[in-house]
CSV table of C-alpha atoms in Angstrom, one decimal:
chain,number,residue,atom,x,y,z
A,1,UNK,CA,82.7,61.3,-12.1
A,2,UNK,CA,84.8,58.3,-12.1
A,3,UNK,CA,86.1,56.5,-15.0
A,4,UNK,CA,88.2,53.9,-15.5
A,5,UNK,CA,87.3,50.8,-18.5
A,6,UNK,CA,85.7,48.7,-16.1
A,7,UNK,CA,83.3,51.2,-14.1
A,8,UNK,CA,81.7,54.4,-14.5
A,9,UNK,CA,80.3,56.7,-12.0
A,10,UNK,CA,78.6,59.6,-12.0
A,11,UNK,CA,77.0,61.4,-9.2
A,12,UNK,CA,73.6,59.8,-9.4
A,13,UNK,CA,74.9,55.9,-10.3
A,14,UNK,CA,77.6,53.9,-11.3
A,15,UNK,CA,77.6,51.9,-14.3
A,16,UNK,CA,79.9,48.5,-14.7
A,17,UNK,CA,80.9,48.2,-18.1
A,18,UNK,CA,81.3,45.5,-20.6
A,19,UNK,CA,84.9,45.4,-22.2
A,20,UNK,CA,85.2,45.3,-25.7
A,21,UNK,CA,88.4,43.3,-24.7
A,22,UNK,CA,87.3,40.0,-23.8
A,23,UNK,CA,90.1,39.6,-21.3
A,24,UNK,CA,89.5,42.4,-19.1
A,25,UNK,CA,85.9,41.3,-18.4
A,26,UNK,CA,87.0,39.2,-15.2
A,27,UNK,CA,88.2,42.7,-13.5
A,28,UNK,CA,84.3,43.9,-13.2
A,29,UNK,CA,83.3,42.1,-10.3
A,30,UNK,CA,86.0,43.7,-8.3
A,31,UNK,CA,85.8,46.8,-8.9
A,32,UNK,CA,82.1,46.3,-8.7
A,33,UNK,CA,82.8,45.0,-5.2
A,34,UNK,CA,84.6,48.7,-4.7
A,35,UNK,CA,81.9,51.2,-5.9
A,36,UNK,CA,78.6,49.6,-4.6
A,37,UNK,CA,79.4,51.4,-1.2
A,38,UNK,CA,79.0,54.1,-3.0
A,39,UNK,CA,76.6,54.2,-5.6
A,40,UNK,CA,73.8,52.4,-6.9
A,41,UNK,CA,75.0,49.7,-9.6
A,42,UNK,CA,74.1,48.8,-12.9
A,43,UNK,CA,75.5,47.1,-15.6
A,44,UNK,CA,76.1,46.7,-19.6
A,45,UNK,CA,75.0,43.1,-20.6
A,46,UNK,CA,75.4,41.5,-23.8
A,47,UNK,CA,75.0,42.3,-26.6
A,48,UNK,CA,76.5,45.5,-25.5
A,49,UNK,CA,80.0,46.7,-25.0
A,50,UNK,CA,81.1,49.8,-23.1
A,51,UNK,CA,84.9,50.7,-22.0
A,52,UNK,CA,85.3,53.6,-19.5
A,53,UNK,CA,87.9,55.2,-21.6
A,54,UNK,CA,85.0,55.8,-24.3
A,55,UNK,CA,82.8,58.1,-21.9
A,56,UNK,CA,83.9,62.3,-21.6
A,57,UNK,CA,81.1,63.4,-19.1
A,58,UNK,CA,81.2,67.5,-19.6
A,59,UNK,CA,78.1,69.1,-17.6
A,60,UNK,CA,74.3,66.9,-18.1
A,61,UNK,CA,75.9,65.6,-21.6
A,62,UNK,CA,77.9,62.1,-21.8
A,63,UNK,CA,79.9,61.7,-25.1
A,64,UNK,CA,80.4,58.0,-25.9
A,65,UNK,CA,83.6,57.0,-28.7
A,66,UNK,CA,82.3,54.5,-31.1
A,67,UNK,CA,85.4,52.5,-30.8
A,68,UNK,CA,86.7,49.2,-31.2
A,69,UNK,CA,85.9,48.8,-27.6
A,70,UNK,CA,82.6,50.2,-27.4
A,71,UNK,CA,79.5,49.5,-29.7
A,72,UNK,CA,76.0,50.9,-30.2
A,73,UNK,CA,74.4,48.7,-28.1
A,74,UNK,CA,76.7,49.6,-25.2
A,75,UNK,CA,75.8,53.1,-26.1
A,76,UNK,CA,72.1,53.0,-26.2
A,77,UNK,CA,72.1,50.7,-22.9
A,78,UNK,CA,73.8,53.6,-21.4
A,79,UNK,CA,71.6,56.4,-22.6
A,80,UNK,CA,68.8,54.3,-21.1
A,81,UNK,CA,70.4,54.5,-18.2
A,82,UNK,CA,71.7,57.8,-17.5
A,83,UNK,CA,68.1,59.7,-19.5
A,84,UNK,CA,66.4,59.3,-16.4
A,85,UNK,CA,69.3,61.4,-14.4
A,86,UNK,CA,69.2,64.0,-16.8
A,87,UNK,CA,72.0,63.0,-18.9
A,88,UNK,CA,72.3,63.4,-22.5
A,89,UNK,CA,74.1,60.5,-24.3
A,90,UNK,CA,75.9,61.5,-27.2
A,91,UNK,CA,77.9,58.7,-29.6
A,92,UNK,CA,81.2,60.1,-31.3
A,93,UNK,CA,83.0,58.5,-34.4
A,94,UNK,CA,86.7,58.7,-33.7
A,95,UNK,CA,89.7,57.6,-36.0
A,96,UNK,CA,93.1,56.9,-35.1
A,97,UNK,CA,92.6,56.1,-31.2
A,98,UNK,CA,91.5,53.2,-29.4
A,99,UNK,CA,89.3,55.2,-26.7
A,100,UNK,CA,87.3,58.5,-27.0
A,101,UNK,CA,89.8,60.0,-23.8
A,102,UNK,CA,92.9,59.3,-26.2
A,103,UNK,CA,91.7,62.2,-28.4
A,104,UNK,CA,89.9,64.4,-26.0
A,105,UNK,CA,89.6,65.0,-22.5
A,106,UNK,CA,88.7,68.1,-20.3
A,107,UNK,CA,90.9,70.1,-18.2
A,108,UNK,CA,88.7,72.9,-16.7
A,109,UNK,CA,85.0,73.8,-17.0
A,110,UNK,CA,83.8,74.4,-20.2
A,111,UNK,CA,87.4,74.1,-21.8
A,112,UNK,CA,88.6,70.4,-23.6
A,113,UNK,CA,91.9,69.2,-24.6
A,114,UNK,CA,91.9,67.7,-28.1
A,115,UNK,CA,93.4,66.3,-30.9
A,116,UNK,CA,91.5,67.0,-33.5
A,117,UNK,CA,92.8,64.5,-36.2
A,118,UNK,CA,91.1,62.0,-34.0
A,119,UNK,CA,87.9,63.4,-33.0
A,120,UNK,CA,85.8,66.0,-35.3
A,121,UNK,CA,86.0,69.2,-32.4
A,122,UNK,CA,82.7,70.2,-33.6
A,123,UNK,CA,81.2,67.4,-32.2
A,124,UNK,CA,81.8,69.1,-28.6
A,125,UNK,CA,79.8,72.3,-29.1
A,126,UNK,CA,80.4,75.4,-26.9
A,127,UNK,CA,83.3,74.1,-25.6
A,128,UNK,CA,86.9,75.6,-25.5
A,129,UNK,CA,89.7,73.9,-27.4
A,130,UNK,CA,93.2,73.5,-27.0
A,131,UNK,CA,94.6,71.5,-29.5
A,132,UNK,CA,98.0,69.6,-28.8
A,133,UNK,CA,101.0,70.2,-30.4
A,134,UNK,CA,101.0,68.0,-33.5
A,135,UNK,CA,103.5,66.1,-32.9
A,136,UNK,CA,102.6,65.1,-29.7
A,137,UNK,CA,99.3,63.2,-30.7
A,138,UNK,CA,98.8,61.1,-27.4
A,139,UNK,CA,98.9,64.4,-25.4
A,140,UNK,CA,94.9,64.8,-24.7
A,141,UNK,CA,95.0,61.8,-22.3
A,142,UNK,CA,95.1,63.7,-19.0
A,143,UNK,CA,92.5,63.7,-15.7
A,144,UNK,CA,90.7,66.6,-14.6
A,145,UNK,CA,90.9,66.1,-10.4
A,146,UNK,CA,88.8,69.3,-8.9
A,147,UNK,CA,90.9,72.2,-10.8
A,148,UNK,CA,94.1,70.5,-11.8
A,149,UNK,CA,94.9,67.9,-14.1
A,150,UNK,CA,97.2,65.4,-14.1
A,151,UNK,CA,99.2,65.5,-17.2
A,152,UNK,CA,102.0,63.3,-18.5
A,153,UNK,CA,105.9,65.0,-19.0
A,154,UNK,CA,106.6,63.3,-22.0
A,155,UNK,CA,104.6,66.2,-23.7
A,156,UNK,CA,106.1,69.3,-23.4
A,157,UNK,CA,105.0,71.1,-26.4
A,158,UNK,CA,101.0,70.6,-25.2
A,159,UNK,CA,101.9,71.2,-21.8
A,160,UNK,CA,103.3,74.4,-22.7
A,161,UNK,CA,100.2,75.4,-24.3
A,162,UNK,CA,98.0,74.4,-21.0
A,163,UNK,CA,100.4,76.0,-19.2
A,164,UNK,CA,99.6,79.3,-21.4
A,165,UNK,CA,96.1,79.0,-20.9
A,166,UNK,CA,96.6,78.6,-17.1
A,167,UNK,CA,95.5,75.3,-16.4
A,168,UNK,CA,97.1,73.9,-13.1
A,169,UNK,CA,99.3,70.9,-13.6
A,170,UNK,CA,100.4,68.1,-12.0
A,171,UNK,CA,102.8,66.5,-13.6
A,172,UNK,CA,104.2,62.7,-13.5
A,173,UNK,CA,105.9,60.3,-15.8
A,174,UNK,CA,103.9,57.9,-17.7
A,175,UNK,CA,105.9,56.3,-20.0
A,176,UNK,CA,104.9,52.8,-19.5
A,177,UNK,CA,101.5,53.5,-19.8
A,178,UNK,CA,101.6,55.1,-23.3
A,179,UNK,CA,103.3,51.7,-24.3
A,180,UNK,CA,99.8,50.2,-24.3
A,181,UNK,CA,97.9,53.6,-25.7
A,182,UNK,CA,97.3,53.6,-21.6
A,183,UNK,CA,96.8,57.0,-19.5
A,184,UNK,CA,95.9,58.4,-16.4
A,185,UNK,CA,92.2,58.6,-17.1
A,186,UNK,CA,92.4,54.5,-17.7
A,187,UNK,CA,93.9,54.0,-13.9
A,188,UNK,CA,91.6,56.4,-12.1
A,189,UNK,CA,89.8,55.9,-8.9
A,190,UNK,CA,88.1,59.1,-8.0
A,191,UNK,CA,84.8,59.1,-6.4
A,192,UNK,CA,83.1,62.3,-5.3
A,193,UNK,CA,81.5,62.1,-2.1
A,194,UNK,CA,78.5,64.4,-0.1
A,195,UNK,CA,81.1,65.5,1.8
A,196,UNK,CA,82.7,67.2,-1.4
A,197,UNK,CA,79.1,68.1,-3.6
């Protein structure tokens, strides 16, 4: 699956978004332009609004943050779409974060990385937790890629504990991006292919 605010993809579709930031509404038609030789398009409309960062895909079920970014209607337009596939649509309350991928992410099958003062870790199910170090509260913005994740240095303490749990890391810096709550999982572009299914 790819996710970035503008675009969502799954195996089965791709899904332009809406921004719940008026200025970044202008970038769909691009990326648009990038995905449809790919996938089949469709999009959020009005009244609904629906940013990437706000969708955690783990297995057939598609948790949505109830954000400042990304309201109900965005939601159910996106559970209309993705039922069909197989997909259950899930909407999550969050506090403290702008996207749902701020608080929680996953690293490896069946295993999430959280902050749980953000997100209720309930919410997830069978999952596996690891919970960031405290006082690193940003740390849960990472992106899964096949069976590593990419995960930001400037978070030592959680990346210890991913470490200890034997999740493969590749590491970068990405201090700019934190300056705008930003992450890795906000400038993705990973599609899979046939080829890779």
């Amino acid at each position: 699956v790819f996710v970035e605010d503008t675009c969502v993809v799954f195996d089965e579709l791709a899904v332009i978004t809406r921004p719940g930031a008026v200025s970044r509404r202008a970038e769909t038609s691009s990326v648009a332009d990038a995905v449809k030789a790919f996938r089949s398009l469709y999009w959020i409309e009005e009244p609904g609004t629906l940013d990437g960062g706000d969708v955690l895909r783990l297995g057939r079920q598609v948790f949505v943050g109830q954000s400042t970014r990304s309201n109900l209607a965005g939601i159910e337009q996106l559970r209309a779409l993705l039922t069909p596939s197989g997909y259950k649509v899930i909407a999550v309350e969050l506090a403290g974060a702008l996207h749902l991928k701020s608080a929680v992410t996953d690293v490896a099958e069946g295993i999430i990385l959280i902050n749980p003062a953000w997100v209720d870790p309930r919410v997830f199910g069978a999952a596996n937790a690891i919970v960031i170090d405290p006082g690193e509260p940003a740390a849960a913005n990472v992106l899964r890629v096949g069976d590593s994740v990419v995960y930001p240095t400037m978070f030592p303490k959680t990346q210890k504990r991913l470490e200890n749990q034997g999740i493969k890391l590749l590491t970068g810096d990405m201090t700019e991006l934190a300056k705008a709550e930003g992450g890795v999982t906000c400038c993705s572009v990973i599609i899979r292919t046939d080829a890779e299914a």
